[in-house]
PDB file of C-alpha atoms in Angstrom:
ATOM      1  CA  UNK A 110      14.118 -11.105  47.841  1.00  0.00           C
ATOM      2  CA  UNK A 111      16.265 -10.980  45.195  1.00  0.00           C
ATOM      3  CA  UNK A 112      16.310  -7.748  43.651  1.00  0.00           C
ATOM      4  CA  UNK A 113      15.502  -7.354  39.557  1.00  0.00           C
ATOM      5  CA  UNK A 114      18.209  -7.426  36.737  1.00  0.00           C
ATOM      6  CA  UNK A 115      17.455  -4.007  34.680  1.00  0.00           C
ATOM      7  CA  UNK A 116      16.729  -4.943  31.023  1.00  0.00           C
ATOM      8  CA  UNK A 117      18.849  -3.564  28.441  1.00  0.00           C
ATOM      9  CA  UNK A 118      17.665  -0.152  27.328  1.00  0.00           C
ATOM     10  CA  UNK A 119      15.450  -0.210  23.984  1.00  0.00           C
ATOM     11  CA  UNK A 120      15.896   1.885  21.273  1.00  0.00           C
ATOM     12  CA  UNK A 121      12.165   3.925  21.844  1.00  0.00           C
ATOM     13  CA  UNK A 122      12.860   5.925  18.936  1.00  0.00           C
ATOM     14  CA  UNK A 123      12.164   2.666  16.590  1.00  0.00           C
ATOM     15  CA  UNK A 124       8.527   2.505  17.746  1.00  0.00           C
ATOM     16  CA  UNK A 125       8.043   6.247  16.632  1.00  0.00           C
ATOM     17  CA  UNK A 126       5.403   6.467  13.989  1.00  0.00           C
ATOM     18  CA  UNK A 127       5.024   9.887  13.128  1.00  0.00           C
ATOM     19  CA  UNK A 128       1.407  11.963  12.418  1.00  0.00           C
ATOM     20  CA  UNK A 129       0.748   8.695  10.036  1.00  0.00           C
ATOM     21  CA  UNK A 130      -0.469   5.543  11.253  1.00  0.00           C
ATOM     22  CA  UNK A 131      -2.090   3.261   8.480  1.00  0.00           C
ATOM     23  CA  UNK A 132      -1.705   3.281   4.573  1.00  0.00           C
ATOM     24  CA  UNK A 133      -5.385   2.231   4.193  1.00  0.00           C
ATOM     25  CA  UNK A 134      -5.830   1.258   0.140  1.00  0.00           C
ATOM     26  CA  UNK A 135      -4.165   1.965  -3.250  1.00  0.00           C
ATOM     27  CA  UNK A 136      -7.062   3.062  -5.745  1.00  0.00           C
ATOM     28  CA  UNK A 137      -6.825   2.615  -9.224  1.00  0.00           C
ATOM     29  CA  UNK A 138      -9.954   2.540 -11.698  1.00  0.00           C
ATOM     30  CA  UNK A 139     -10.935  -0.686 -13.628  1.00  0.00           C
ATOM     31  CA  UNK A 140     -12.660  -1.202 -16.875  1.00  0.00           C
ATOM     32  CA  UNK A 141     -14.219  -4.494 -16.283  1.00  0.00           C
ATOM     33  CA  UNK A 142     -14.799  -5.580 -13.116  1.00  0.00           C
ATOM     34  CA  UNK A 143     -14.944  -8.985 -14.304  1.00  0.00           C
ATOM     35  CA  UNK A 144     -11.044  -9.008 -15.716  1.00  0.00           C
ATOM     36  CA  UNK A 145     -10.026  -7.144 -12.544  1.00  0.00           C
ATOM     37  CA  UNK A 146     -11.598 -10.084 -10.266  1.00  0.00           C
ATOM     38  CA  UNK A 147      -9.512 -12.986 -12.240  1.00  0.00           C
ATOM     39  CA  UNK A 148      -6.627 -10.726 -11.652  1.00  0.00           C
ATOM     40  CA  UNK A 149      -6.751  -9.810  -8.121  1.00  0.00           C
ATOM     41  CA  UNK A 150      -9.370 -12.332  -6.220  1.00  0.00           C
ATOM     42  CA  UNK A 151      -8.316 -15.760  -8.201  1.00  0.00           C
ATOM     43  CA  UNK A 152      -4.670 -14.567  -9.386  1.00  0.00           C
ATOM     44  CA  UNK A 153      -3.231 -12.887  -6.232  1.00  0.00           C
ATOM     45  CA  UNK A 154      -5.503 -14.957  -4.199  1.00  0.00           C
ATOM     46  CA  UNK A 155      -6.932 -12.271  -2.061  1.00  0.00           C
ATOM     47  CA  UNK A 156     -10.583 -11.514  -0.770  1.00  0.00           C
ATOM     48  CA  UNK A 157     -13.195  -9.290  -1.621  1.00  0.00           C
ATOM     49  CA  UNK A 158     -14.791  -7.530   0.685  1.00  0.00           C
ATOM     50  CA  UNK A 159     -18.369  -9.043   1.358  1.00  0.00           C
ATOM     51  CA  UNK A 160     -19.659  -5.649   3.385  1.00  0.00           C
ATOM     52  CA  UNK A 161     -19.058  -3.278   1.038  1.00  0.00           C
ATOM     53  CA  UNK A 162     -19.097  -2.047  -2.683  1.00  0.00           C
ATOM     54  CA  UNK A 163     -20.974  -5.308  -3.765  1.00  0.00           C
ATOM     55  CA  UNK A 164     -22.503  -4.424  -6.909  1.00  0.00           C
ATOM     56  CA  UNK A 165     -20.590  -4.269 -10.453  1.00  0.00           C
ATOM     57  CA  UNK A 166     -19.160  -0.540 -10.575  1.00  0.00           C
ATOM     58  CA  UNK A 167     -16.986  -1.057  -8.003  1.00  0.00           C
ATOM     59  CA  UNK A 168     -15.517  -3.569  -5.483  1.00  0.00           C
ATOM     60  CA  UNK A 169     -13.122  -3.247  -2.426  1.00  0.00           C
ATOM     61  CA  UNK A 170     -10.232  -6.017  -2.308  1.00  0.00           C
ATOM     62  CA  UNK A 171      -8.895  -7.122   1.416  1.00  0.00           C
ATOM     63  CA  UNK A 172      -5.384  -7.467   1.970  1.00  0.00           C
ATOM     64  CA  UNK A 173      -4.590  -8.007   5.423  1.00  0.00           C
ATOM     65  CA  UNK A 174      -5.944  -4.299   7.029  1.00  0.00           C
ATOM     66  CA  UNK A 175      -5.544  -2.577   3.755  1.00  0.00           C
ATOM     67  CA  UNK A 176      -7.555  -2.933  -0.027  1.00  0.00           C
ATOM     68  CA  UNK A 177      -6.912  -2.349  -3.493  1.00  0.00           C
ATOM     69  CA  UNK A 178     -10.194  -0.022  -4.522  1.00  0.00           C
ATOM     70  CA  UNK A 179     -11.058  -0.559  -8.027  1.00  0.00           C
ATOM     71  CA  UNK A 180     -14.038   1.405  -9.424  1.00  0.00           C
ATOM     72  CA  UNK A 181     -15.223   0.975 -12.667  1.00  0.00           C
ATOM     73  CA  UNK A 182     -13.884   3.539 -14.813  1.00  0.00           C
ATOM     74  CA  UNK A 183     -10.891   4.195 -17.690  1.00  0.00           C
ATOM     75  CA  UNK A 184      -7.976   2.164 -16.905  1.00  0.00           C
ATOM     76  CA  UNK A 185      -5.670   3.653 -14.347  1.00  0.00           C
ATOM     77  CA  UNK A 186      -1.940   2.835 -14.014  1.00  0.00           C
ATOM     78  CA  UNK A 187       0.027   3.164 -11.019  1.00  0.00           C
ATOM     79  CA  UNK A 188       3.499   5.209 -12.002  1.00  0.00           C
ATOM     80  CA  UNK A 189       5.372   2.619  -9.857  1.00  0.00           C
ATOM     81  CA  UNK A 190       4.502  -0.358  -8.009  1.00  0.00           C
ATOM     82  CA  UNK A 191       2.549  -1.713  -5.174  1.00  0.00           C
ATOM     83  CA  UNK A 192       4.433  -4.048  -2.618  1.00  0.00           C
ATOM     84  CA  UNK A 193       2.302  -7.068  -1.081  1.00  0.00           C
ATOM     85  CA  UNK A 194       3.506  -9.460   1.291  1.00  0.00           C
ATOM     86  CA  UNK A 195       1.538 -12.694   0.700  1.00  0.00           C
ATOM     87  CA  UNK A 196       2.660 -16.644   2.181  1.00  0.00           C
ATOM     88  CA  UNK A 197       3.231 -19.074  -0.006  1.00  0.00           C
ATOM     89  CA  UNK A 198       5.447 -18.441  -3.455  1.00  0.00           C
ATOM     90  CA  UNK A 199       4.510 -21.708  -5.150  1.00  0.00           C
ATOM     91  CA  UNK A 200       0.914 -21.325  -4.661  1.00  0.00           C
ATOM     92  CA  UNK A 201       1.118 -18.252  -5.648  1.00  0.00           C
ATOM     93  CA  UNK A 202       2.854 -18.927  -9.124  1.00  0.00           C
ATOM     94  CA  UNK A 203       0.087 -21.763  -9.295  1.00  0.00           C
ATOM     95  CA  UNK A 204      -2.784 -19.151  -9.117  1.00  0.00           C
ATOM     96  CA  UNK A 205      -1.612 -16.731 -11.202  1.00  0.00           C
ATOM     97  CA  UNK A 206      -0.690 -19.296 -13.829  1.00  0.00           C
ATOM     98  CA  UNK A 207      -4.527 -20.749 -13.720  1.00  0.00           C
ATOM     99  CA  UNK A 208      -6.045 -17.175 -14.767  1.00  0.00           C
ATOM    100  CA  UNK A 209      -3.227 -16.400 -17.708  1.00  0.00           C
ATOM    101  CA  UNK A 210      -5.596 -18.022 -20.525  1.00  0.00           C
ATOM    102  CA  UNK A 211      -9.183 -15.896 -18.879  1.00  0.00           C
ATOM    103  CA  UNK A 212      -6.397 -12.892 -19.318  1.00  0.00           C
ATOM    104  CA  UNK A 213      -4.989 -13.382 -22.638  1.00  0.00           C
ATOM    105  CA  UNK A 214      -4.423 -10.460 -24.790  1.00  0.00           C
ATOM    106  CA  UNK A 215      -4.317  -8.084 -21.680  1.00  0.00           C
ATOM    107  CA  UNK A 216      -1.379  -6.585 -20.003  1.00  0.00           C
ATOM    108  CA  UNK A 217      -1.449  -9.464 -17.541  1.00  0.00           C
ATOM    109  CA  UNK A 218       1.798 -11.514 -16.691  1.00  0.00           C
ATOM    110  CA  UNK A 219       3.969 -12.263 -14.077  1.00  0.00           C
ATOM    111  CA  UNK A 220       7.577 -13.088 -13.442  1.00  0.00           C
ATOM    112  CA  UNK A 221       9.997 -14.537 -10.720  1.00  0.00           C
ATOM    113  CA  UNK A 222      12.797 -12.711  -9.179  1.00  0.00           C
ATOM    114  CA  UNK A 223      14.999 -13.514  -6.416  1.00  0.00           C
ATOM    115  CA  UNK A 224      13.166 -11.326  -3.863  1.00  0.00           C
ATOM    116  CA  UNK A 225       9.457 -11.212  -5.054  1.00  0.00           C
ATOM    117  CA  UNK A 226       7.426 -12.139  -7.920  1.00  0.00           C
ATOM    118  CA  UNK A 227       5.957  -9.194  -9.759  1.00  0.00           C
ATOM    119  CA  UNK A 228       2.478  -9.485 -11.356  1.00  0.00           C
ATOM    120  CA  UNK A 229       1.156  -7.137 -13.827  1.00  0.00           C
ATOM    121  CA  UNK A 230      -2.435  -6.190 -13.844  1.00  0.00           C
ATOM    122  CA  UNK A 231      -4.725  -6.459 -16.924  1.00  0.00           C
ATOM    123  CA  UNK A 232      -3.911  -2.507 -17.580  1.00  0.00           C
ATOM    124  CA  UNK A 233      -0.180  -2.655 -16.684  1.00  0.00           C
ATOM    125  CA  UNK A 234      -0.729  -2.163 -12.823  1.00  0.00           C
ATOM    126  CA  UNK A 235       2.847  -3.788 -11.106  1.00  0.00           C
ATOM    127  CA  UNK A 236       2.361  -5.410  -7.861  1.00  0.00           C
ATOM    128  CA  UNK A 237       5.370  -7.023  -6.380  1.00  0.00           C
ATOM    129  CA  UNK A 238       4.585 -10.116  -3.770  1.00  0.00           C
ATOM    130  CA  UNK A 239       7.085 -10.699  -1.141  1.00  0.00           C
ATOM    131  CA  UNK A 240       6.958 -13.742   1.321  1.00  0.00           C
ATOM    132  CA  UNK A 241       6.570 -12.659   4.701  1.00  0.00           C
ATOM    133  CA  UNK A 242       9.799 -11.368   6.689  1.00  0.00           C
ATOM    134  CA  UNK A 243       9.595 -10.351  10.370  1.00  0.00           C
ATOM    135  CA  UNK A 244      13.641  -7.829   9.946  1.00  0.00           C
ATOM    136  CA  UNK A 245      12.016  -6.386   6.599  1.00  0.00           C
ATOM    137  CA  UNK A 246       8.073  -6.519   7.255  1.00  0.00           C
ATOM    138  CA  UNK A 247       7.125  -6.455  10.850  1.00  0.00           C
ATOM    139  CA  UNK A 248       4.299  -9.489  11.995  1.00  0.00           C
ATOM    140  CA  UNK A 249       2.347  -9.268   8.624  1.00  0.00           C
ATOM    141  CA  UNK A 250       1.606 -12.555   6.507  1.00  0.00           C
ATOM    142  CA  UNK A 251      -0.811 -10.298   4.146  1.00  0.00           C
ATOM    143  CA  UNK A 252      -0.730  -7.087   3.627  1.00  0.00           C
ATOM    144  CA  UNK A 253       1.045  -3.673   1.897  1.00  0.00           C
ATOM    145  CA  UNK A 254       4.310  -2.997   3.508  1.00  0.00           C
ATOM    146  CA  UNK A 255       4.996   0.165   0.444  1.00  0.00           C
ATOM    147  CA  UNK A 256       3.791   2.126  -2.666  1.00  0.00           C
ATOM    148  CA  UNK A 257       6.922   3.321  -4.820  1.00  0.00           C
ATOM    149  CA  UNK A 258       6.409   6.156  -7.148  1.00  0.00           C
ATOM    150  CA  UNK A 259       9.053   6.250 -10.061  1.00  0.00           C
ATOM    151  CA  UNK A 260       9.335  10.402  -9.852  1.00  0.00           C
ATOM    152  CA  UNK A 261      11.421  12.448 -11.574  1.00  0.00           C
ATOM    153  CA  UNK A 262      15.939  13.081 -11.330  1.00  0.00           C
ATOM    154  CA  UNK A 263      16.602  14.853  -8.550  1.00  0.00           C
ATOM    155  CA  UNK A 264      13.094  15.405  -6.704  1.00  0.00           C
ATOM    156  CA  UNK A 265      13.709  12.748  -4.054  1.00  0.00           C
ATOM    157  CA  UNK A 266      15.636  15.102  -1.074  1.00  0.00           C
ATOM    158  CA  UNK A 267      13.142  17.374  -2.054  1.00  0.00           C
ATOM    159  CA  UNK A 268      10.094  14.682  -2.015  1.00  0.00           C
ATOM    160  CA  UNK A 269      11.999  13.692   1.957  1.00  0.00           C
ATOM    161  CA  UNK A 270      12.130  17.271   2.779  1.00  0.00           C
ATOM    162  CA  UNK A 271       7.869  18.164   1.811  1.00  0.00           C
ATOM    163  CA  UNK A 272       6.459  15.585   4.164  1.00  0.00           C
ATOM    164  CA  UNK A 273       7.813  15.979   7.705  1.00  0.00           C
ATOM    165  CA  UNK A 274       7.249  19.792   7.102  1.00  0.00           C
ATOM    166  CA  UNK A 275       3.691  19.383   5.922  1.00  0.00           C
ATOM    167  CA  UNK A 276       2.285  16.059   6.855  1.00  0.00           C
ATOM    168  CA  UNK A 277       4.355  15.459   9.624  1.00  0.00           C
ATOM    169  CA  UNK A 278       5.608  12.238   8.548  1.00  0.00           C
ATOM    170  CA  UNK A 279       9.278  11.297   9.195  1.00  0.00           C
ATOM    171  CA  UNK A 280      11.159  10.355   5.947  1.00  0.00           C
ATOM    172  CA  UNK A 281      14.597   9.872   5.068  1.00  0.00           C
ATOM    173  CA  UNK A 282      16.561   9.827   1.923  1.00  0.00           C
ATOM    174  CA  UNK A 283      18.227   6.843   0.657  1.00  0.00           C
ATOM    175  CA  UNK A 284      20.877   6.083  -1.600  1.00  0.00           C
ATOM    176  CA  UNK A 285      20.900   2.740  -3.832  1.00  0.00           C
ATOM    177  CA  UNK A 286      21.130   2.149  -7.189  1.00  0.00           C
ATOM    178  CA  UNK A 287      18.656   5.049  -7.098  1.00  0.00           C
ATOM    179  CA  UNK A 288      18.136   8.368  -4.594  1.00  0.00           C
ATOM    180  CA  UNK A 289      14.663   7.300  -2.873  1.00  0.00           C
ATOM    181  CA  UNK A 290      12.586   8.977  -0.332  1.00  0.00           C
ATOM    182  CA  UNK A 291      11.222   6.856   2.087  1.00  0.00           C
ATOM    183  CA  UNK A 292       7.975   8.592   4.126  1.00  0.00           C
ATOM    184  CA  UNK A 293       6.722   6.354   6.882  1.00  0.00           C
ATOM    185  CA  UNK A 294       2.866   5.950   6.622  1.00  0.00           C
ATOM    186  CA  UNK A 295       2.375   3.037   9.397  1.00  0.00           C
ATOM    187  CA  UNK A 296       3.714   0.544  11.254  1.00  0.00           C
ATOM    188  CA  UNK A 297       5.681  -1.268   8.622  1.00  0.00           C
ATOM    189  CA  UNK A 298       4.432   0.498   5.678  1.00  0.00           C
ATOM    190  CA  UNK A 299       5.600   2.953   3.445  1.00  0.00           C
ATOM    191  CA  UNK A 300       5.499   5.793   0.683  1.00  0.00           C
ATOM    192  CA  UNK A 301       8.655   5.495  -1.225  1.00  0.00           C
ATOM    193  CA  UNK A 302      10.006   8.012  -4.167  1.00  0.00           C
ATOM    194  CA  UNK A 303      12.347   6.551  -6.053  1.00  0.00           C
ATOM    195  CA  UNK A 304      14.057   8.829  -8.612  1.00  0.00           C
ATOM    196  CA  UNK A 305      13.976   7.347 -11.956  1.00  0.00           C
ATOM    197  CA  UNK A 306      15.234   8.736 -15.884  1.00  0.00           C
ATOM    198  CA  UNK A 307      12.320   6.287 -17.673  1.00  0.00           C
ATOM    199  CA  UNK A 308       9.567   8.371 -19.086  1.00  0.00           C
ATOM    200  CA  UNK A 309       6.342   8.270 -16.963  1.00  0.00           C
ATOM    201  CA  UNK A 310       3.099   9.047 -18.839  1.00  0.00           C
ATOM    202  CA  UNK A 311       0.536  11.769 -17.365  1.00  0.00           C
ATOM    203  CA  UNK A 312      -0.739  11.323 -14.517  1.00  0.00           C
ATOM    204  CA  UNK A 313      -4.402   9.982 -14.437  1.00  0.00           C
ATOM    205  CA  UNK A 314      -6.018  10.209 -11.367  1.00  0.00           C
ATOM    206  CA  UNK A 315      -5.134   6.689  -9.062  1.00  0.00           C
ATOM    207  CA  UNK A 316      -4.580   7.842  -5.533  1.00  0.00           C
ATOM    208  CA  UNK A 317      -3.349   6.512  -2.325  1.00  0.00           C
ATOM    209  CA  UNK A 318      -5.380   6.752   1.237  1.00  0.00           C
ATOM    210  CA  UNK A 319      -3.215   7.106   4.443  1.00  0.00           C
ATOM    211  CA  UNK A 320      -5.199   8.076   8.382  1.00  0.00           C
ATOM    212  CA  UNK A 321      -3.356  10.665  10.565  1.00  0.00           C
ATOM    213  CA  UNK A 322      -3.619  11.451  13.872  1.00  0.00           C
ATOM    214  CA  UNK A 323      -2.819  15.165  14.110  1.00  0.00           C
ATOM    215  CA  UNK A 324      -5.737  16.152  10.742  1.00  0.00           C
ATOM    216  CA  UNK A 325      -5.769  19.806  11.457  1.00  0.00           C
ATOM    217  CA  UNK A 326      -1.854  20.946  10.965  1.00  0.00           C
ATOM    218  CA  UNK A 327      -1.154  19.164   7.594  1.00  0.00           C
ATOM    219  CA  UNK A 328      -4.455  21.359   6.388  1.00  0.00           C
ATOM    220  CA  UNK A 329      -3.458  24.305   7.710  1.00  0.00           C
ATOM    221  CA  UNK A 330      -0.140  23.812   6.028  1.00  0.00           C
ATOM    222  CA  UNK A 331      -1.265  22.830   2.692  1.00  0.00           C
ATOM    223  CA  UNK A 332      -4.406  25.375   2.520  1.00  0.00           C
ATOM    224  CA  UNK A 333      -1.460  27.870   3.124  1.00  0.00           C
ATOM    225  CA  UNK A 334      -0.042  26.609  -0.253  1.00  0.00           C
ATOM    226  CA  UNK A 335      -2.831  26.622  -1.589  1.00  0.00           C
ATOM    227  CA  UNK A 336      -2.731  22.589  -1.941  1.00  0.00           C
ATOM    228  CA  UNK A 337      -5.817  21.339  -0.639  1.00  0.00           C
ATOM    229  CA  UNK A 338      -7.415  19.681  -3.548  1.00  0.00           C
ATOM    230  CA  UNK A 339     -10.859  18.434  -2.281  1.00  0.00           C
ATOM    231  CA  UNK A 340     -12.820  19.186   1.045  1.00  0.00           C
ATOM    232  CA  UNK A 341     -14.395  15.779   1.354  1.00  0.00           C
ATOM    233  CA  UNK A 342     -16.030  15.908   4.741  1.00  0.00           C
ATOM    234  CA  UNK A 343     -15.371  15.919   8.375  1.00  0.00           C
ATOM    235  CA  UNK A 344     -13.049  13.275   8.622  1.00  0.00           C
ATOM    236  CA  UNK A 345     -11.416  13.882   4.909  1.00  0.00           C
ATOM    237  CA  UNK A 346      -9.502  15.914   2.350  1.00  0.00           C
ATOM    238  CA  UNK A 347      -7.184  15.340  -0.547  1.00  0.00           C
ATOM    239  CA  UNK A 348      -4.317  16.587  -1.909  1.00  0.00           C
ATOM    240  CA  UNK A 349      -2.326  15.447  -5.175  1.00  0.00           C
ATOM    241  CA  UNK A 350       1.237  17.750  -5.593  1.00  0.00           C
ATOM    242  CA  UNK A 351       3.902  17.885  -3.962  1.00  0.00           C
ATOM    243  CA  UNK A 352       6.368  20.887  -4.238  1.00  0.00           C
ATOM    244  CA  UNK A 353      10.102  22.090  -3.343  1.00  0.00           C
ATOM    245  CA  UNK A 354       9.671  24.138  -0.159  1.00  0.00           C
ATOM    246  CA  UNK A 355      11.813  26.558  -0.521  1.00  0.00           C
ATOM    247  CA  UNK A 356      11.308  27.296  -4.365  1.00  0.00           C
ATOM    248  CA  UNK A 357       7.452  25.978  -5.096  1.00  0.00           C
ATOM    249  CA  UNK A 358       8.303  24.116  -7.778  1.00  0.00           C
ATOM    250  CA  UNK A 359       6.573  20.928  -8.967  1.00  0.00           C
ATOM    251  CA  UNK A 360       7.865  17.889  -7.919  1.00  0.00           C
ATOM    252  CA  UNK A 361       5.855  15.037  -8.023  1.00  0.00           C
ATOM    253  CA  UNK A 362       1.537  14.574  -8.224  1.00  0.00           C
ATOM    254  CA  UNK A 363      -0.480  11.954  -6.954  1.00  0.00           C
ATOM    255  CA  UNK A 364      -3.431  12.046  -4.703  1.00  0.00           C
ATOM    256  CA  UNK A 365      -3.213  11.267  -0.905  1.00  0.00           C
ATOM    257  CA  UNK A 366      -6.525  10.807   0.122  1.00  0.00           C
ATOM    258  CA  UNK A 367      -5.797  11.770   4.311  1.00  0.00           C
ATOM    259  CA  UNK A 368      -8.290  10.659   6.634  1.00  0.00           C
ATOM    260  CA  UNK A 369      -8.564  11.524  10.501  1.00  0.00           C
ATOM    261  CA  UNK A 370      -8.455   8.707  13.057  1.00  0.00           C
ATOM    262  CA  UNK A 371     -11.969   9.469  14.029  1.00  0.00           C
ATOM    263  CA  UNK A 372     -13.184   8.423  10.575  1.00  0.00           C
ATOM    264  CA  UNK A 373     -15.936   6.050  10.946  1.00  0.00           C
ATOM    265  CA  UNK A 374     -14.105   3.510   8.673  1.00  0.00           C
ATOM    266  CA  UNK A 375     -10.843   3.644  11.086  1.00  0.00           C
ATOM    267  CA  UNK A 376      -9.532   0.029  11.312  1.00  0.00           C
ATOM    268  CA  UNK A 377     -13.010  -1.234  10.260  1.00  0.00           C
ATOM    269  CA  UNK A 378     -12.228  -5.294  10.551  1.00  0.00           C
ATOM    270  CA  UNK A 379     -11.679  -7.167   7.452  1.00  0.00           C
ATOM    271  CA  UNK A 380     -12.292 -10.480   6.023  1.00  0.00           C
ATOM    272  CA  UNK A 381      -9.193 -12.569   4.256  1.00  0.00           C
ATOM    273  CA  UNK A 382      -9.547 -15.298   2.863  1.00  0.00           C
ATOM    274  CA  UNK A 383      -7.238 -18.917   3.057  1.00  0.00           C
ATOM    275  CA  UNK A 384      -7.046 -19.498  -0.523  1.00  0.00           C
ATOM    276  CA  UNK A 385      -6.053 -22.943  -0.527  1.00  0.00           C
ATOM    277  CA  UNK A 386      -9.472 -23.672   0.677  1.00  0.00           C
ATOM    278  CA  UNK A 387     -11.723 -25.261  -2.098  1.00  0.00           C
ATOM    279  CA  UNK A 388     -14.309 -27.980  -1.957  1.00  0.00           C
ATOM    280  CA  UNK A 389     -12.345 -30.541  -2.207  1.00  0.00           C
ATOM    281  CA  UNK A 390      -9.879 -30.400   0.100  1.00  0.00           C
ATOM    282  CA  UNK A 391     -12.002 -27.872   2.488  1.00  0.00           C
ATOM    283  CA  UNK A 392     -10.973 -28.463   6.456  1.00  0.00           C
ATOM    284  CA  UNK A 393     -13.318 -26.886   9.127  1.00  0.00           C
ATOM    285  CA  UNK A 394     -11.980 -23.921  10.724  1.00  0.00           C
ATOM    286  CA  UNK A 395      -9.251 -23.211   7.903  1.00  0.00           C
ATOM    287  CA  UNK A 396     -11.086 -20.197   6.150  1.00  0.00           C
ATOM    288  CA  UNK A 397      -9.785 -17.462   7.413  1.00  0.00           C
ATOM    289  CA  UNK A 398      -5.691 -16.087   6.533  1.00  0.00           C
ATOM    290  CA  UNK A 399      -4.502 -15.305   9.578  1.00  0.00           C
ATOM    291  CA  UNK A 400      -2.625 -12.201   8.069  1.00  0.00           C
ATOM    292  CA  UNK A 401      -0.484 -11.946  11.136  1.00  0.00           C
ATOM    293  CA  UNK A 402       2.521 -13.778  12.185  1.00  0.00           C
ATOM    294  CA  UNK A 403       2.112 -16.305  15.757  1.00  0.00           C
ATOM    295  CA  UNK A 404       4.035 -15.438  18.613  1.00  0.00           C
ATOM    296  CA  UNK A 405       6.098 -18.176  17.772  1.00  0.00           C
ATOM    297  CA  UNK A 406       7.000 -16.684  14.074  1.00  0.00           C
ATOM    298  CA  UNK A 407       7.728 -13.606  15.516  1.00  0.00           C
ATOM    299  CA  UNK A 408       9.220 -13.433  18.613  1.00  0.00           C
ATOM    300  CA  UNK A 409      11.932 -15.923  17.993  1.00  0.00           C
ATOM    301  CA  UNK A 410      13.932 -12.713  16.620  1.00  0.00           C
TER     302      UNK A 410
END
């Protein structure tokens, strides 16, 4: 028998994750539930959860495995932008387009670039939709591959330094047009810190949810600095600054909601959509997005 040809060697290192394994949702309060539907359901063409958060104060948004959470409250504005990988450009432009009238005299609008097209929320909210890209993305069709943070000059190797130390989460600092810190929260996904001279206003209380494996260590660290800002239950705890590690100084706030991997809600299953299904052109079996790519999408790499 023929004996076996030995594979190349893979890099192993590329599969690391790190203490983080999902970037969950992106949380930003709404005042009118109604607006924020149009904007996110009808314009981005994503699915609201039909479990959960069903009444009018609130509602939970589906985007591949992760949400938008949008409770009712004063407006809350991202100081950055949310990345979304969605299929389909042109039927996205189309959607968005059909809602600009329901959101006149809003913050709403949207415009192409080369790479993405970025839509603004009714309160100024930027997400920027990407088409799909196996080199840049991993297998997702829907989903959120990053949150950037605009933070201040010269906090980013500082930003890269805080989170392997205290959360355990590799990160590494790099240089563009920009310094930005990139902190790995998942497979594919992303915190990114990108240092930026345009004034940011206060911040105002949005925060960002991420699951980690190893919960106890990152508390122990942060208690120790005195960081922990909410004691949640079991499974959860919050924290919203991040400081320079060797001076304490304030570098950046916003809240990272941290949840254990033995949270009830861990990969819960979600519901997406097809939007290009309506009544009348509606084919059976056709209803759900299929927010990851086929094997034959993928693997042709």
């Amino acid at each position: 028998m023929p004996a076996s040809i030995p594979r190349a060697a893979s890099d192993r290192a590329a599969e690391d994750l790190g203490n983080a394994i999902h970037l969950e949702h992106v949380n930003v309060q709404v005042p009118d539930q109604r607006l924020a539907m149009l904007f996110y359901v009808t314009g981005l063409g994503l699915t609201r959860d039909p479990y959960l958060m069903v009444s009018d104060t609130n509602m939970w948004i589906n985007v591949g495995k992760s949400q938008f959470h949008l409770p009712e409250g004063r407006a809350q504005v991202l100081r950055g932008h949310t990345g979304l990988v969605i299929e389909g450009r042109a039927a996205l432009l189309d959607r968005l387009a059909s809602v600009a009238k329901k959101l006149e005299s809003t913050a709403f609008a949207f415009t192409e670039h080369n790479d993405y097209v970025e839509a603004i929320c009714p309160w100024g909210n930027r997400v920027r939709c990407y088409e799909p890209d196996a080199d840049r993305f991993g297998r997702i069709t829907l989903g959120i591959p990053h949150v950037e943070f605009e933070v201040p000059v010269g906090t980013a190797p500082a930003i890269c330094a805080f989170y392997p130390e205290i959360m355990g989460m590799p990160a590494e600092l790099r240089n563009g047009d920009r310094p930005v810190a990139v902190v790995k929260t998942g497979h594919g996904q992303h915190l990114r810190f990108r240092e930026s001279d345009r004034s940011q206003g206060e911040y105002d209380g949005h925060h960002v949810q991420i699951y980690i494996t190893n919960f106890s260590g990152p508390h122990r660290r942060l208690a120790e600095r005195n960081l922990i800002f909410s004691e949640d239950n079991p499974y959860q705890y919050r924290f919203r600054d991040l400081v320079d590690l060797a001076s304490g100084k304030h570098l950046f706030t916003v809240e990272h909601e941290v949840r254990s991997a033995t949270h009830p809600m861990f990969m819960r299953p979600m519901v997406n959509r097809n939007p290009a299904q309506n009544n009348r052109n509606y084919a059976l079996g056709h209803d759900q997005w299929l927010w990851a790519m086929g094997p034959d999408e993928y693997d042709r790499r």
